[in-house]
Short mmCIF file of C-alpha atoms in Angstrom, two decimals:
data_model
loop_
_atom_site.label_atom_id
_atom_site.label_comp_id
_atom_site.label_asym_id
_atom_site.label_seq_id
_atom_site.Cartn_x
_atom_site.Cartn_y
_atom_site.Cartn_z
CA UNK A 18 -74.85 -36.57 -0.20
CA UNK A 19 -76.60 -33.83 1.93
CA UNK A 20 -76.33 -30.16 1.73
CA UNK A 21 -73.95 -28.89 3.93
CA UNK A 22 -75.28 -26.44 6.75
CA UNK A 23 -74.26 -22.76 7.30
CA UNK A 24 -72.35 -24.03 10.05
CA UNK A 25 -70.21 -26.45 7.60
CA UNK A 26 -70.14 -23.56 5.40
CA UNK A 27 -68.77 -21.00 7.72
CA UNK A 28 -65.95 -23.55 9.34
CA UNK A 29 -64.69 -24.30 5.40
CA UNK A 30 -64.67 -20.41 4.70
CA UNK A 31 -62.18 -20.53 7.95
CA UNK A 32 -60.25 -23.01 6.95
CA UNK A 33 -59.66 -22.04 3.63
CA UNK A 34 -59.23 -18.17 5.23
CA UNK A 35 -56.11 -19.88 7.32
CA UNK A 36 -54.69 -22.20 4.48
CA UNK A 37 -54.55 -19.59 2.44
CA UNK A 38 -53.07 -16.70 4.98
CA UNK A 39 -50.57 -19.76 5.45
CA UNK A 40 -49.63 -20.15 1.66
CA UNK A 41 -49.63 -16.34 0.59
CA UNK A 42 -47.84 -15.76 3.47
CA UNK A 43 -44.68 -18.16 2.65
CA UNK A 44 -44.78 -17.34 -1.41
CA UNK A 45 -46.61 -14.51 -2.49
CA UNK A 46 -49.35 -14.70 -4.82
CA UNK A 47 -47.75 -15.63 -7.92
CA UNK A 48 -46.33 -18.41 -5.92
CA UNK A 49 -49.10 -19.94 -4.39
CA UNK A 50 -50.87 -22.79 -5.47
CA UNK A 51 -54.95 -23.09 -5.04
CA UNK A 52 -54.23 -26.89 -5.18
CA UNK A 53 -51.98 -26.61 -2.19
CA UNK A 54 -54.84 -24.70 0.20
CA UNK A 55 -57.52 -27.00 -0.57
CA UNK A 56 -55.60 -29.89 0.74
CA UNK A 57 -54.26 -27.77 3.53
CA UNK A 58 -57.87 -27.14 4.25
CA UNK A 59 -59.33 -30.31 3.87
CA UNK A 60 -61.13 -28.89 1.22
CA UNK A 61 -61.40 -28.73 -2.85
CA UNK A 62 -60.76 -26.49 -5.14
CA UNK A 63 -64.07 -25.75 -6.37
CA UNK A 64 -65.35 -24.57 -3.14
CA UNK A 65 -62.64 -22.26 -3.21
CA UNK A 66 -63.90 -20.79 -6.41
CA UNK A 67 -67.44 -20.84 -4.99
CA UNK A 68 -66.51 -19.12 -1.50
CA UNK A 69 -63.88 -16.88 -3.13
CA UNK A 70 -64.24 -16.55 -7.32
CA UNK A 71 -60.46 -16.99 -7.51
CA UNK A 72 -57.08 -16.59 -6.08
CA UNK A 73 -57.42 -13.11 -5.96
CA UNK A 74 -60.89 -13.23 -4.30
CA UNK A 75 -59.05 -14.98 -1.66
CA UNK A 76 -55.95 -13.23 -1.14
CA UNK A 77 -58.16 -10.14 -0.56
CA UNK A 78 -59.92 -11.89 1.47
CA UNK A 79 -57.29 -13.17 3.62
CA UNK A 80 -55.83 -9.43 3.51
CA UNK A 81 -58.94 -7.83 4.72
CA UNK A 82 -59.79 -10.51 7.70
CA UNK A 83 -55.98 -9.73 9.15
CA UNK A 84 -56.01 -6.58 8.73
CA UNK A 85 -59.19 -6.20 10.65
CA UNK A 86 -56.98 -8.02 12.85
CA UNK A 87 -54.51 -6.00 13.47
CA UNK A 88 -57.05 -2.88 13.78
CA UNK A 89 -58.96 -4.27 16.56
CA UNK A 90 -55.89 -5.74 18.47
CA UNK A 91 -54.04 -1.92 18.44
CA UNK A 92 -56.50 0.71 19.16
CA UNK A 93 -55.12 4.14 18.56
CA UNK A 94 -55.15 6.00 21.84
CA UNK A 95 -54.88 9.78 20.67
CA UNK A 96 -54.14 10.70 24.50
CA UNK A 97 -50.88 8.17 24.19
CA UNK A 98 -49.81 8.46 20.79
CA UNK A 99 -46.31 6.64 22.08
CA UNK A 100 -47.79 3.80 23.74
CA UNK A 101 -50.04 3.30 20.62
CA UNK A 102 -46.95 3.45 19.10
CA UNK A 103 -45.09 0.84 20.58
CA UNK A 104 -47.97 -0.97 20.19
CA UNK A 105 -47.98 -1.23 17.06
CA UNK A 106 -44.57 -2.07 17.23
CA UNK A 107 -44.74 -4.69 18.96
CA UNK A 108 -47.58 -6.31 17.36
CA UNK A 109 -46.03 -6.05 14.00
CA UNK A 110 -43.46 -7.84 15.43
CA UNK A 111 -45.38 -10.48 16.66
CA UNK A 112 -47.28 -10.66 13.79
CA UNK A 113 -44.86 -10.09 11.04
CA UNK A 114 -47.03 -12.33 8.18
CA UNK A 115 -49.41 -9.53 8.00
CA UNK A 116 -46.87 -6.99 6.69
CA UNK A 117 -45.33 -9.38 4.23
CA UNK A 118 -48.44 -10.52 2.80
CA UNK A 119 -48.77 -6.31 2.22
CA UNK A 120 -45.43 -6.61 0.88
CA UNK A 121 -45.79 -9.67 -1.33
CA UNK A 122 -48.91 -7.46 -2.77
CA UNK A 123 -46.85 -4.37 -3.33
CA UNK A 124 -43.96 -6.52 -4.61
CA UNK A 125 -45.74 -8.06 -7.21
CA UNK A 126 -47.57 -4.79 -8.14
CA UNK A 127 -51.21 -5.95 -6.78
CA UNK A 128 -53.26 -3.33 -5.41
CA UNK A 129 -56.34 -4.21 -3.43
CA UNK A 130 -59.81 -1.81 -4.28
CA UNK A 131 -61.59 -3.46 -1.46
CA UNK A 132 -59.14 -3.45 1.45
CA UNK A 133 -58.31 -0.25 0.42
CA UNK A 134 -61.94 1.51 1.23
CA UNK A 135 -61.93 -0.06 4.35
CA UNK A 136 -58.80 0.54 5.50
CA UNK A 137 -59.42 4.12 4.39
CA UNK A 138 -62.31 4.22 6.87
CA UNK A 139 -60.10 3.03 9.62
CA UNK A 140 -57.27 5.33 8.63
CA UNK A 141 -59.70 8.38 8.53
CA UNK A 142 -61.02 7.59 12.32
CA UNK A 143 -57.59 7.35 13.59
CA UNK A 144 -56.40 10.59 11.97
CA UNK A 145 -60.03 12.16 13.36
CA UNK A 146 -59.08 11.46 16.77
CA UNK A 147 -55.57 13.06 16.51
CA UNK A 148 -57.25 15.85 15.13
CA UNK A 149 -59.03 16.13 18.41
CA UNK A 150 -56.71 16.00 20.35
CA UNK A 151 -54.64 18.63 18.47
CA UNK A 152 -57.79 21.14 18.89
CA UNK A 153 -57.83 20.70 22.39
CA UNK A 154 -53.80 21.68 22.94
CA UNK A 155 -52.80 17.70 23.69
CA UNK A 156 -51.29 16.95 20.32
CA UNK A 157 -48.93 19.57 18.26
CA UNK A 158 -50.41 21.09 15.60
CA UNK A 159 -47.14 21.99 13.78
CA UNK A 160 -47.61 18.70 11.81
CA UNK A 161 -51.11 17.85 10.13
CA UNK A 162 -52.76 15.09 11.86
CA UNK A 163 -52.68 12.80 8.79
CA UNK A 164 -49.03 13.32 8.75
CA UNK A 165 -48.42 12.13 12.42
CA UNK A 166 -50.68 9.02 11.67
CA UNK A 167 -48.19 8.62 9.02
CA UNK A 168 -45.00 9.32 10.74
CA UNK A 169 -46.08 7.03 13.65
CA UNK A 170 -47.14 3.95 11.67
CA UNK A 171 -43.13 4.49 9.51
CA UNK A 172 -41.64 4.31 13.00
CA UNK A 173 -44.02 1.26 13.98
CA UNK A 174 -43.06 -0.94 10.75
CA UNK A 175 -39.95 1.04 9.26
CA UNK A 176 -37.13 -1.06 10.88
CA UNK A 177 -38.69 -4.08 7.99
CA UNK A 178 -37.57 -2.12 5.63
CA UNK A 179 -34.90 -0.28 7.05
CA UNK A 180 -31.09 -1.81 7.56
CA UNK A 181 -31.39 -2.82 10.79
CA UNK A 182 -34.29 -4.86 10.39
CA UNK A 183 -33.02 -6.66 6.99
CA UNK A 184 -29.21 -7.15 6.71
CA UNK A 185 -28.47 -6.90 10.14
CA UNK A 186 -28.77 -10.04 12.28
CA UNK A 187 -32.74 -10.56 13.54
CA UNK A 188 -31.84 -12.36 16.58
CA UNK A 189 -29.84 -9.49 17.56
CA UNK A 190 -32.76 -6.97 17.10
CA UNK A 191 -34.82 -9.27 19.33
CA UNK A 192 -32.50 -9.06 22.34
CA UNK A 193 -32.76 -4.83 21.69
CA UNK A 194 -36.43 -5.43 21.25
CA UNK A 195 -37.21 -3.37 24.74
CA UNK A 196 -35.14 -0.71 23.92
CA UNK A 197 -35.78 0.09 20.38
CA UNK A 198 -39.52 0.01 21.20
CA UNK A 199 -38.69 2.58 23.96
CA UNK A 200 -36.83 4.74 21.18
CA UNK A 201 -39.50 4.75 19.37
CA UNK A 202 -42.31 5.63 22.05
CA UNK A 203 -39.42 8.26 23.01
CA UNK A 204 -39.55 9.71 19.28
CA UNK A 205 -43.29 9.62 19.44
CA UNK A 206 -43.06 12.04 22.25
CA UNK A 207 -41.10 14.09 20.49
CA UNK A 208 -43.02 14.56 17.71
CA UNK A 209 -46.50 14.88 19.28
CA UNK A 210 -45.70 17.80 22.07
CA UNK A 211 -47.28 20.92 21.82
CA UNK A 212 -45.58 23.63 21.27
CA UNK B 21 -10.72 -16.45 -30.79
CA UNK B 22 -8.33 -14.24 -28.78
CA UNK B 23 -8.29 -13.80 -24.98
CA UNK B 24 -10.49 -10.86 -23.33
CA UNK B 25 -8.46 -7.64 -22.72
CA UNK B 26 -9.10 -6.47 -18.98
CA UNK B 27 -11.56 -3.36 -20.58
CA UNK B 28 -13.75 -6.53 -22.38
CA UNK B 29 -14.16 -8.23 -18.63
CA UNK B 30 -14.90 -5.02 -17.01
CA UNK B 31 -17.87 -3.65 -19.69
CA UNK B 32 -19.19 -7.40 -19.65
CA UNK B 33 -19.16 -7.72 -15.70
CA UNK B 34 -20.57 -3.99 -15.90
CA UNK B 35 -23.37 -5.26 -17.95
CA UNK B 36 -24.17 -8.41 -16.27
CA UNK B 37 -24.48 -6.40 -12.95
CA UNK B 38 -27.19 -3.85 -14.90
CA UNK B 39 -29.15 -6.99 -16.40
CA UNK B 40 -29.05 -8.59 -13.34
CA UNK B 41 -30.71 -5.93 -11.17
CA UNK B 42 -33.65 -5.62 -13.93
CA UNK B 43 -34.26 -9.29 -13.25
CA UNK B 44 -33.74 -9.43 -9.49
CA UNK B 45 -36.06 -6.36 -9.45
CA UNK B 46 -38.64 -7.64 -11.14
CA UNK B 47 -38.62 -11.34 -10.02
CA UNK B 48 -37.10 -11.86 -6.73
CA UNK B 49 -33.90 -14.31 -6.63
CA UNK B 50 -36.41 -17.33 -6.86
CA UNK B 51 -37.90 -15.72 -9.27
CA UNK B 52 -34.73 -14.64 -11.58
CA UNK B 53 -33.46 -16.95 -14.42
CA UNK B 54 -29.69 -16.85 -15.17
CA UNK B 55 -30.29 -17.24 -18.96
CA UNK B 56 -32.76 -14.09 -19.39
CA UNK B 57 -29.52 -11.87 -17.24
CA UNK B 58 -27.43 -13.24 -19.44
CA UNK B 59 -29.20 -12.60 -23.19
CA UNK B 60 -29.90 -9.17 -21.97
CA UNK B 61 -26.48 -8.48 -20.76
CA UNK B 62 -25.63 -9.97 -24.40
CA UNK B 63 -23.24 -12.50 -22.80
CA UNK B 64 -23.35 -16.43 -21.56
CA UNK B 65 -24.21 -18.19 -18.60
CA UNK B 66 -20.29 -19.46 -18.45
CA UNK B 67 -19.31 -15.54 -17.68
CA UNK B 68 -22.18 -15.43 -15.06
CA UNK B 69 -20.56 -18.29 -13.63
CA UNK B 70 -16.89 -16.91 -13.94
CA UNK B 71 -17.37 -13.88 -12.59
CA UNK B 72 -20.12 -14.45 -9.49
CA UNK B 73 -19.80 -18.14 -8.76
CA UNK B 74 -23.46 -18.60 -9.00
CA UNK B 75 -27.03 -16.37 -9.45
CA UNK B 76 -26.33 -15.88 -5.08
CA UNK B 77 -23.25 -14.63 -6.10
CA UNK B 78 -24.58 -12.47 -8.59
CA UNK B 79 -27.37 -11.30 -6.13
CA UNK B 80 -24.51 -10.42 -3.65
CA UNK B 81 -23.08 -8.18 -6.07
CA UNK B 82 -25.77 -6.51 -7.73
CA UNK B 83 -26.98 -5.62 -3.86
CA UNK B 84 -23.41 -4.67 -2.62
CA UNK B 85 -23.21 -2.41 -6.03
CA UNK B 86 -26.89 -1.21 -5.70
CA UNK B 87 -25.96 -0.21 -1.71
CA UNK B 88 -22.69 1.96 -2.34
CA UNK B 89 -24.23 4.03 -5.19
CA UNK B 90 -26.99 4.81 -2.33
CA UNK B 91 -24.52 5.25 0.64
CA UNK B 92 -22.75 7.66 -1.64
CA UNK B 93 -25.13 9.45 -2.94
CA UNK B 94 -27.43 10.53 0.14
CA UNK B 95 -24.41 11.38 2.86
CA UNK B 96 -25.22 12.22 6.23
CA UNK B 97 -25.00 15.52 7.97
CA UNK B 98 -25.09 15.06 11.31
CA UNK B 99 -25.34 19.09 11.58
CA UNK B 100 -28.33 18.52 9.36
CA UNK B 101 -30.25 15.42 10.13
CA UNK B 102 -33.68 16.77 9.49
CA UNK B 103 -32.29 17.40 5.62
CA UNK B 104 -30.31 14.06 5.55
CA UNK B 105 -33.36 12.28 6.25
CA UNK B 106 -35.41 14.37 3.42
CA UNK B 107 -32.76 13.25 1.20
CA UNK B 108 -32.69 9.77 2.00
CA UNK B 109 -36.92 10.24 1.28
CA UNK B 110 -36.02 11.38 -2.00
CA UNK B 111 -33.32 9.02 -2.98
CA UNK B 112 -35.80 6.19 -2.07
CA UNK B 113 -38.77 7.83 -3.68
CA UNK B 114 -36.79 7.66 -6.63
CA UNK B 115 -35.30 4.73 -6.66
CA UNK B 116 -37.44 2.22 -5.72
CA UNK B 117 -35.59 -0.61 -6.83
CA UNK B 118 -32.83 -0.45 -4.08
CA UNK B 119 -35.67 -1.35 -1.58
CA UNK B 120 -37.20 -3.51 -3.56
CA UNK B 121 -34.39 -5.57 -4.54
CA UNK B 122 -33.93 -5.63 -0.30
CA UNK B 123 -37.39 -6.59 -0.24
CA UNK B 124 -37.28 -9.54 -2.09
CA UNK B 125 -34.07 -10.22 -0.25
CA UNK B 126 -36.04 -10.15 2.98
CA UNK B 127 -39.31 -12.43 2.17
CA UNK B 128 -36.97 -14.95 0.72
CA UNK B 129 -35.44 -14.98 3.65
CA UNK B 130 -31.60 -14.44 2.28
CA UNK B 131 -29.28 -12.91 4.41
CA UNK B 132 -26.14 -11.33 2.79
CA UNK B 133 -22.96 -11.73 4.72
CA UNK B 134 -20.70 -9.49 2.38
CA UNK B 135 -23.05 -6.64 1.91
CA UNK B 136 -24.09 -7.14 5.98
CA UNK B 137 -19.99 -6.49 6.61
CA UNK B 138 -19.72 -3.82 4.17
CA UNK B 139 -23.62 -1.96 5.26
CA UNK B 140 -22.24 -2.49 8.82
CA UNK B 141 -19.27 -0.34 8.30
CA UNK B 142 -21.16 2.36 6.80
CA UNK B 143 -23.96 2.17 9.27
CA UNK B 144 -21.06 2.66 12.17
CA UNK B 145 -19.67 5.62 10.41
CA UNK B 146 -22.89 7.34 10.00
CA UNK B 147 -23.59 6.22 14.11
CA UNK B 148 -20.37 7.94 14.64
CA UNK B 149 -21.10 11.03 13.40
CA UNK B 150 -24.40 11.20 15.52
CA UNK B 151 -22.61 10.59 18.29
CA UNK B 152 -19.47 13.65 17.42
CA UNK B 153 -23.24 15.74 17.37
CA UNK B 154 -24.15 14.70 20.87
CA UNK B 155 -20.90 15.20 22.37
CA UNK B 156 -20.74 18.70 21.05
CA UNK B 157 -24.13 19.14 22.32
CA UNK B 158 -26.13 19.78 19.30
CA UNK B 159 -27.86 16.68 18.80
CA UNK B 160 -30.11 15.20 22.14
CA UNK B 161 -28.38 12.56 24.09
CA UNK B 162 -32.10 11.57 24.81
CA UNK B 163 -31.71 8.65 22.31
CA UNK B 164 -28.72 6.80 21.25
CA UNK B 165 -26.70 7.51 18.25
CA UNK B 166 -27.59 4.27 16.67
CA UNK B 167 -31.32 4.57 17.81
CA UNK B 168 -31.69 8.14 15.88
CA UNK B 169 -30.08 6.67 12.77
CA UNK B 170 -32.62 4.09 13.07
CA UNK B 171 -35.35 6.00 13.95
CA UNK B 172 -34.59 8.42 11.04
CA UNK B 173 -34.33 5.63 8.11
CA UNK B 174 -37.45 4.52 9.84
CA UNK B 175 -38.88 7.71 9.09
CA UNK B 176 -37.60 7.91 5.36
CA UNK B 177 -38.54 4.47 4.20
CA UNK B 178 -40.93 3.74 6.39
CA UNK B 179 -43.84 5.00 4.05
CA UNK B 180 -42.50 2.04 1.70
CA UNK B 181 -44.23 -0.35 4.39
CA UNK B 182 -47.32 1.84 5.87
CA UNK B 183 -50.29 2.21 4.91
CA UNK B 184 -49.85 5.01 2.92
CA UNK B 185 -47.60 3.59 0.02
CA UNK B 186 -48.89 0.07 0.12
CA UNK B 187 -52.46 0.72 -0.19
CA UNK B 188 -53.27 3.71 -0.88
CA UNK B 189 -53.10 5.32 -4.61
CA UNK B 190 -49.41 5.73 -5.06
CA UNK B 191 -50.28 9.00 -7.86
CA UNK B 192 -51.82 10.44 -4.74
CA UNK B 193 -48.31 10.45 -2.53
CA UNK B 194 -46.74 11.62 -5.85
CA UNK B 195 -48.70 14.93 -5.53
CA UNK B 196 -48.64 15.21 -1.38
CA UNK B 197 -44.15 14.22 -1.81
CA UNK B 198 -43.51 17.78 -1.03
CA UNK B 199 -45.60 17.89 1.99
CA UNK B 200 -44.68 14.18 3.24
CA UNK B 201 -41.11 15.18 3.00
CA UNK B 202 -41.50 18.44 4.86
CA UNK B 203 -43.49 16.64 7.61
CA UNK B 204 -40.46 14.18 7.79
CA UNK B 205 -37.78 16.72 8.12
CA UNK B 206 -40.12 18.54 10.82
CA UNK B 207 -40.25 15.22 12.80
CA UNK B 208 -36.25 14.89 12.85
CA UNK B 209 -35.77 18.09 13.80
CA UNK B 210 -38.34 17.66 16.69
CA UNK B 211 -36.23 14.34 17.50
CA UNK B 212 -33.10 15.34 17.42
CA UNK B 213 -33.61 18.97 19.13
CA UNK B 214 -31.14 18.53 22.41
CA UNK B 215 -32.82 19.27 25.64
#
């Protein structure tokens, strides 16, 4: 048997990375099964352990490679705080496995040291360039800029959590789709004028 | 052994609902076992069975109870939807287990017909209410009724789902609650403001 190469190395790491985003995804962490990735990966468990230390080496893995994700694919544009807004919007609603692995995590009472630093770094850049823009009169400075950071991402992922996007009908909020994201750019607006 | 009087059926039901939203708190539905609710509620699985069919049924009605103790005690204001919404912050900041028990609901994916008929009523009332504001001309007609109702449970949960009280130390929104519910109420009122 020969070593495998970097290359072999990286493409398991992958595999394993999308197995697993696959399993959290569908039953949490409790729920998921090592056993059930490795074969999803083509893989074994000990390289798992070796790549990852353990299941919870890999779920913070898996949270930290999407989430990285979802930063690069929505840029926050502090000159269009509503677009970024319905941005965010709709990628979250494209991309709804990313909040409910954060919600399986929460759920089942995990917290994530790791994740957290780095998405503090992003969260701290974003909030910096609303800052800016509130010095230079674009951006209201009635609300602090962490606060509109805040109040922007609730609008951007609150319907989840809120009625409409858990009792009521989901194939109903898809055909409003356009027009709630418009609310929402609409509240944006709102918030963000100076003055 | 005589027959249950109709006070026996109620405190029993009574205290099968309150064991069964520990469980289905803690666990999920998947998650719950029947037997556990029913050695806490000190009671059998045969009354489970009597009185909600089976542990959907008894999901149904822990959720259904769970939701009208929340619809009644945060009413709206439509005169006052900046402090309705600060409310609704608070109600959820303090009870946690309402959205988590919706939570669970949601990545389980269970959809609840009775409590969807029964939310939907109270959801049309409150919409109603918005819209008496608008008429009158004291709420903007800028947004729909239902779309500010939205946009303000957005606003009051949201935080549930962002960043903020996923990732980040949850002892640290505990000391910034006044702020992050002043900065809600501020963004309502810059919603709703007509013109």
């Amino acid at each position: 048997m020969t070593q495998p190469t970097p290359r072999d190395s990286a493409a398991t790491r992958r595999r394993l990375l999308d197995a697993a985003r696959d399993e959290f995804t569908a039953r949490g962490i409790a729920g998921a099964r090592v056993d059930r990735i490795a074969v999803a990966a083509h893989a074994n468990k000990a390289q798992i352990y070796h790549y990852f230390g353990d299941k919870d080496g890999l779920f913070d893995a898996v949270l930290e490679s999407f989430t990285e994700e979802a930063v690069g694919a929505v840029p926050i544009d502090a000159d269009d705080l509503p677009g970024y807004a319905a941005r965010l919007f709709d990628y979250h609603f494209d991309h709804p496995d990313l909040l409910r692995l954060v919600t399986w995590a929460r759920l089942e009472g995990r917290t994530t040291p790791s994740t957290h630093a780095q998405r503090t770094t992003s969260y701290q850049r974003r909030a910096d360039g609303i800052k800016n823009a509130q010095q230079e009169g674009r951006v209201t400075t009635a609300l602090s800029a962490s606060h509109i950071l805040d109040l922007i991402e609730s609008l951007a992922v609150g319907w989840t959590t809120a009625a409409r996007g858990l009792l009521v009908d989901t194939s109903k909020l898809k055909r409003e789709r356009k027009a709630y994201r418009a609310g929402i750019a609409e509240a944006v607006q709102r918030i963000v004028q100076p003055g």
